[in-house]
Coordinates of C-alpha atoms in Angstrom, one line a residue:
X1 CA -133.7 84.7 16.8
X2 CA -130.8 86.6 18.5
X3 CA -129.7 88.0 15.1
X4 CA -133.2 89.0 14.1
X5 CA -133.7 90.9 17.4
X6 CA -130.4 92.7 17.0
X7 CA -131.1 93.6 13.4
X8 CA -134.6 94.8 14.3
X9 CA -133.3 97.0 17.1
X10 CA -130.5 98.3 14.8
X11 CA -133.0 99.2 12.1
X12 CA -135.2 101.0 14.7
X13 CA -132.4 103.1 16.1
X14 CA -131.1 104.0 12.6
X15 CA -134.5 105.1 11.6
X16 CA -134.9 107.1 14.8
X17 CA -131.5 108.7 14.3
X18 CA -132.5 109.9 10.8
X19 CA -136.0 111.1 11.9
X20 CA -135.1 113.0 15.1
X21 CA -134.2 116.3 13.4
X22 CA -137.8 116.5 12.1
X23 CA -139.5 115.8 15.5
X24 CA -137.2 117.5 18.0
X25 CA -135.3 120.7 18.5
X26 CA -132.9 121.2 21.4
X27 CA -131.5 124.7 20.9
X28 CA -128.4 126.6 19.8
X29 CA -126.0 124.9 22.3
X30 CA -126.7 121.3 21.2
X31 CA -123.2 120.9 19.7
X32 CA -121.6 122.0 23.0
X33 CA -123.8 119.6 24.9
X34 CA -122.8 116.8 22.4
X35 CA -119.1 117.5 23.2
X36 CA -119.8 117.4 26.9
X37 CA -121.5 114.1 26.6
X38 CA -118.4 112.7 24.8
X39 CA -116.2 113.9 27.7
X40 CA -115.9 111.1 30.4
X41 CA -114.8 113.8 32.9
X42 CA -117.8 116.2 32.5
X43 CA -120.6 116.5 35.0
X44 CA -123.5 115.0 33.0
X45 CA -125.5 112.2 34.5
X46 CA -126.7 109.7 31.9
X47 CA -128.4 106.3 31.8
X48 CA -126.6 104.3 29.2
X49 CA -128.3 101.3 27.6
X50 CA -126.0 99.4 25.2
X51 CA -126.2 96.4 23.0
X52 CA -123.0 94.8 21.7
X53 CA -123.0 92.0 19.0
X54 CA -119.7 90.2 18.6
X55 CA -118.4 87.7 16.1
X56 CA -115.3 85.6 17.0
X57 CA -112.2 84.2 15.3
X58 CA -109.1 82.2 16.2
X59 CA -107.1 79.0 15.7
X60 CA -109.4 76.8 17.7
X61 CA -111.7 74.6 15.6
X62 CA -115.1 76.3 15.0
X63 CA -113.9 79.6 16.4
X64 CA -115.1 81.6 13.4
X65 CA -118.6 80.2 13.8
X66 CA -119.1 81.8 17.3
X67 CA -121.0 85.0 18.2
X68 CA -122.6 86.6 21.2
X69 CA -124.9 89.4 22.2
X70 CA -124.3 91.5 25.3
X71 CA -126.8 93.9 27.0
X72 CA -125.2 96.5 29.2
X73 CA -126.7 99.1 31.6
X74 CA -124.1 101.6 32.7
X75 CA -125.3 104.7 34.6
X76 CA -122.9 107.7 34.8
X77 CA -123.4 109.4 38.2
X78 CA -121.4 112.6 38.6
X79 CA -121.2 114.3 42.1
X80 CA -120.3 118.0 41.9
X81 CA -118.0 118.9 44.8
X82 CA -117.7 122.2 46.7
X83 CA -114.5 123.1 44.9
X84 CA -116.3 122.7 41.5
X85 CA -114.6 119.5 40.6
X86 CA -116.4 116.2 40.0
X87 CA -116.4 112.7 41.4
X88 CA -117.9 110.4 38.8
X89 CA -119.1 106.8 39.4
X90 CA -119.8 104.5 36.5
X91 CA -120.9 100.9 37.3
X92 CA -121.6 98.5 34.4
X93 CA -124.1 95.6 34.7
X94 CA -124.1 93.2 31.8
X95 CA -126.0 90.1 30.6
X96 CA -124.4 88.0 27.8
X97 CA -126.5 85.9 25.5
X98 CA -124.8 82.8 24.0
X99 CA -121.3 83.5 25.3
X100 CA -119.1 80.8 23.6
X101 CA -117.1 78.6 26.0
X102 CA -114.2 76.5 24.6
X103 CA -113.6 73.0 25.8
X104 CA -111.9 69.8 24.6
X105 CA -115.1 68.7 22.9
X106 CA -115.7 72.0 21.1
X107 CA -117.7 75.1 21.9
X108 CA -120.8 75.5 24.1
X109 CA -123.0 78.6 24.7
X110 CA -123.8 80.1 28.1
X111 CA -126.3 83.0 28.8
X112 CA -125.6 84.6 32.1
X113 CA -124.7 87.8 34.0
X114 CA -121.1 89.0 33.6
X115 CA -118.9 90.5 36.3
X116 CA -119.8 94.1 37.5
X117 CA -117.1 96.5 36.3
X118 CA -116.9 100.0 37.5
X119 CA -114.7 103.2 37.5
X120 CA -114.5 106.0 40.0
X121 CA -113.0 109.2 38.7
X122 CA -112.0 112.5 40.2
X123 CA -112.0 115.1 37.5
X124 CA -111.0 118.8 37.2
X125 CA -110.4 121.4 34.5
X126 CA -107.2 123.2 33.8
X127 CA -106.0 125.4 30.9
X128 CA -108.8 124.2 28.6
X129 CA -108.2 120.5 29.5
X130 CA -110.3 118.1 31.6
X131 CA -108.1 115.8 33.7
X132 CA -109.0 112.9 35.9
X133 CA -107.5 110.3 38.2
X134 CA -109.2 107.4 39.9
X135 CA -109.6 103.6 40.1
X136 CA -111.2 100.9 38.0
X137 CA -112.2 97.4 38.9
X138 CA -114.6 94.5 38.7
X139 CA -116.7 92.6 41.2
X140 CA -117.2 88.8 40.4
X141 CA -120.8 87.6 40.1
X142 CA -120.0 83.9 40.4
X143 CA -121.7 83.0 37.1
X144 CA -120.5 80.6 34.5
X145 CA -118.8 83.4 32.6
X146 CA -117.4 85.2 35.7
X147 CA -113.6 85.6 36.1
X148 CA -114.1 84.8 39.8
X149 CA -111.7 87.6 40.6
X150 CA -111.9 90.9 42.3
X151 CA -110.0 93.4 40.1
X152 CA -108.7 96.9 41.0
X153 CA -106.3 99.4 39.5
X154 CA -105.5 103.0 38.7
X155 CA -106.9 105.2 35.9
X156 CA -106.1 108.6 34.4
X157 CA -108.0 110.9 32.0
X158 CA -106.9 113.7 29.7
X159 CA -109.5 115.3 27.4
X160 CA -109.3 118.4 25.2
X161 CA -112.4 120.0 23.8
X162 CA -111.7 122.0 20.6
X163 CA -113.7 124.1 18.1
X164 CA -114.0 121.1 15.8
X165 CA -114.8 118.5 18.4
X166 CA -113.1 116.6 21.3
X167 CA -110.2 114.2 21.8
X168 CA -108.5 112.5 24.7
X169 CA -107.0 109.4 26.4
X170 CA -108.2 107.2 29.2
X171 CA -105.5 104.7 30.3
X172 CA -106.3 102.2 33.1
X173 CA -105.1 99.0 34.6
X174 CA -106.9 96.0 36.2
X175 CA -105.0 93.7 38.6
X176 CA -106.3 90.7 40.5
X177 CA -106.6 91.6 44.2
X178 CA -108.7 88.6 45.4
X179 CA -110.8 85.7 44.2
X180 CA -110.2 82.2 43.0
X181 CA -109.7 82.8 39.2
X182 CA -106.6 82.9 37.1
X183 CA -104.1 85.7 37.7
X184 CA -105.1 88.9 35.9
X185 CA -103.0 91.8 35.0
X186 CA -104.3 93.8 32.1
X187 CA -103.4 97.4 31.0
X188 CA -105.8 99.2 28.7
X189 CA -105.8 102.5 26.8
X190 CA -109.0 104.0 25.4
X191 CA -108.4 106.8 22.9
X192 CA -111.2 108.9 21.5
X193 CA -111.5 111.5 18.8
X194 CA -114.9 112.9 17.8
X195 CA -115.7 115.6 15.2
X196 CA -118.8 117.8 15.5
X197 CA -121.0 117.8 12.4
X198 CA -123.5 120.4 13.6
X199 CA -127.1 119.8 14.9
X200 CA -125.8 117.4 17.6
X201 CA -124.2 115.0 15.1
X202 CA -120.7 113.6 15.7
X203 CA -118.5 111.1 14.0
X204 CA -115.3 109.6 15.4
X205 CA -113.7 106.7 17.2
X206 CA -113.2 105.4 20.7
X207 CA -111.7 101.9 20.9
X208 CA -109.8 100.4 23.8
X209 CA -106.4 98.8 23.3
X210 CA -105.4 96.1 25.8
X211 CA -102.2 94.3 26.8
X212 CA -102.4 91.1 28.9
X213 CA -99.2 90.8 31.0
X214 CA -99.8 87.1 31.8
X215 CA -100.4 86.0 28.2
X216 CA -97.7 84.7 25.8
X217 CA -96.5 86.8 22.8
X218 CA -99.2 85.4 20.5
X219 CA -102.1 86.3 22.8
X220 CA -101.1 89.5 24.7
X221 CA -102.2 92.4 22.5
X222 CA -105.7 93.3 21.4
X223 CA -105.8 96.4 19.1
X224 CA -109.2 97.5 17.6
X225 CA -110.0 100.1 15.1
X226 CA -113.5 101.5 14.4
X227 CA -115.9 104.3 13.8
X228 CA -118.9 105.7 15.7
X229 CA -121.8 108.0 14.7
X230 CA -123.8 109.7 17.4
X231 CA -126.7 112.1 17.6
X232 CA -127.6 114.3 20.6
X233 CA -131.2 115.6 20.5
X234 CA -134.5 115.6 22.4
X235 CA -137.5 113.4 22.4
X236 CA -140.2 115.6 23.8
X237 CA -138.5 117.2 26.8
X238 CA -136.0 114.4 27.3
X239 CA -132.4 115.0 26.1
X240 CA -130.9 111.8 24.7
X241 CA -127.8 110.7 22.9
X242 CA -127.9 107.9 20.4
X243 CA -124.8 106.1 19.2
X244 CA -124.0 103.4 16.7
X245 CA -120.5 101.9 16.2
X246 CA -118.5 99.2 14.5
X247 CA -115.1 97.9 15.5
X248 CA -112.6 95.4 14.0
X249 CA -109.8 93.8 16.0
X250 CA -106.8 94.1 13.7
X251 CA -104.5 92.5 16.4
X252 CA -106.0 89.9 18.7
X253 CA -105.1 86.7 20.6
X254 CA -104.4 83.8 18.1
X255 CA -106.4 81.1 20.0
X256 CA -109.8 82.7 20.3
X257 CA -110.9 86.3 20.4
X258 CA -113.6 88.8 19.4
X259 CA -113.3 89.7 15.7
X260 CA -116.0 92.3 14.8
X261 CA -118.1 94.3 17.3
X262 CA -121.3 96.2 16.5
X263 CA -122.7 98.6 19.1
X264 CA -126.0 100.4 19.6
X265 CA -126.4 102.8 22.6
X266 CA -129.3 104.8 23.9
X267 CA -128.4 107.4 26.6
X268 CA -131.1 109.6 28.3
X269 CA -129.5 112.6 30.1
X270 CA -130.8 113.0 33.6
X271 CA -130.1 114.8 36.9
X272 CA -128.1 112.7 39.4
X273 CA -130.9 111.3 41.7
X274 CA -128.3 110.9 44.5
X275 CA -127.3 114.6 44.4
X276 CA -130.5 116.5 43.6
X277 CA -129.1 119.9 44.8
X278 CA -125.4 120.1 43.7
X279 CA -123.3 123.0 45.1
X280 CA -122.9 126.1 42.8
X281 CA -119.5 126.2 41.2
X282 CA -117.1 128.6 42.8
X283 CA -116.6 131.9 41.1
X284 CA -113.2 132.3 39.5
X285 CA -111.0 135.4 40.2
X286 CA -111.5 137.1 36.9
X287 CA -115.3 136.8 37.1
X288 CA -115.3 138.1 40.7
X289 CA -113.2 141.1 39.7
X290 CA -115.5 141.9 36.8
X291 CA -118.6 141.8 39.0
X292 CA -117.0 144.0 41.7
X293 CA -115.5 146.6 39.4
X294 CA -118.7 148.6 38.8
X295 CA -119.4 148.6 42.5
X296 CA -115.9 149.9 43.4

């Protein structure tokens, strides 16, 4: 049943992606908007609904017969500051269907809420780049698949929009700062590269490499490669971004780890309900001089 639901939703979104150009037009700046929506440091509020289907592999008996489906809701809430920079909060709420749990007797499946992860980023623009610095972390839910740990660590962002698309890096680290679970110390690097294909279409990649400082040498690295296709458009008056992706872990822990991941995401673009009247951005010196020149 789980696989049928995922395949049905996948088919629906693919058909929607292909049909959107017929039913909706956004305007001449759709490609610039698509690049902004691919920039984690830009001031665009979105409601991100994501489905992730995973297959697993490993040396444990029965590892390659396991799979799971995760539903994620992750709003992106940017707050525009008086100096024109942004403070962006992104909490992520997840529910996992049939998460495989290994034990001495084999695997069992658990369907429960996962821990609540989040990142809080202060971002600014300089010399054509978007930079950011902040914190990431996780709040334990106490469920059967919870780490039972409070996690916290630093993050950094560097993004470069170009004529052909956008690319950048988002390194971050999660460290156990409380809780009753196992010690956790994981460094991650998300790299992303997206090419604009006109009319709001993009193709690219955005996987996250991780290194577990507490694992042995056979289980420390996870290195995925993948491809994503996205479409930014409008359904009626609502701007949305649709994304479909596939990833393969080419390096993963030997015992048990995710192997393939298939992702579908639906992201309406909204105004931040917690900041309905953001401050106007400050006027830079060059613009101010150009405005005052005729008066003088």
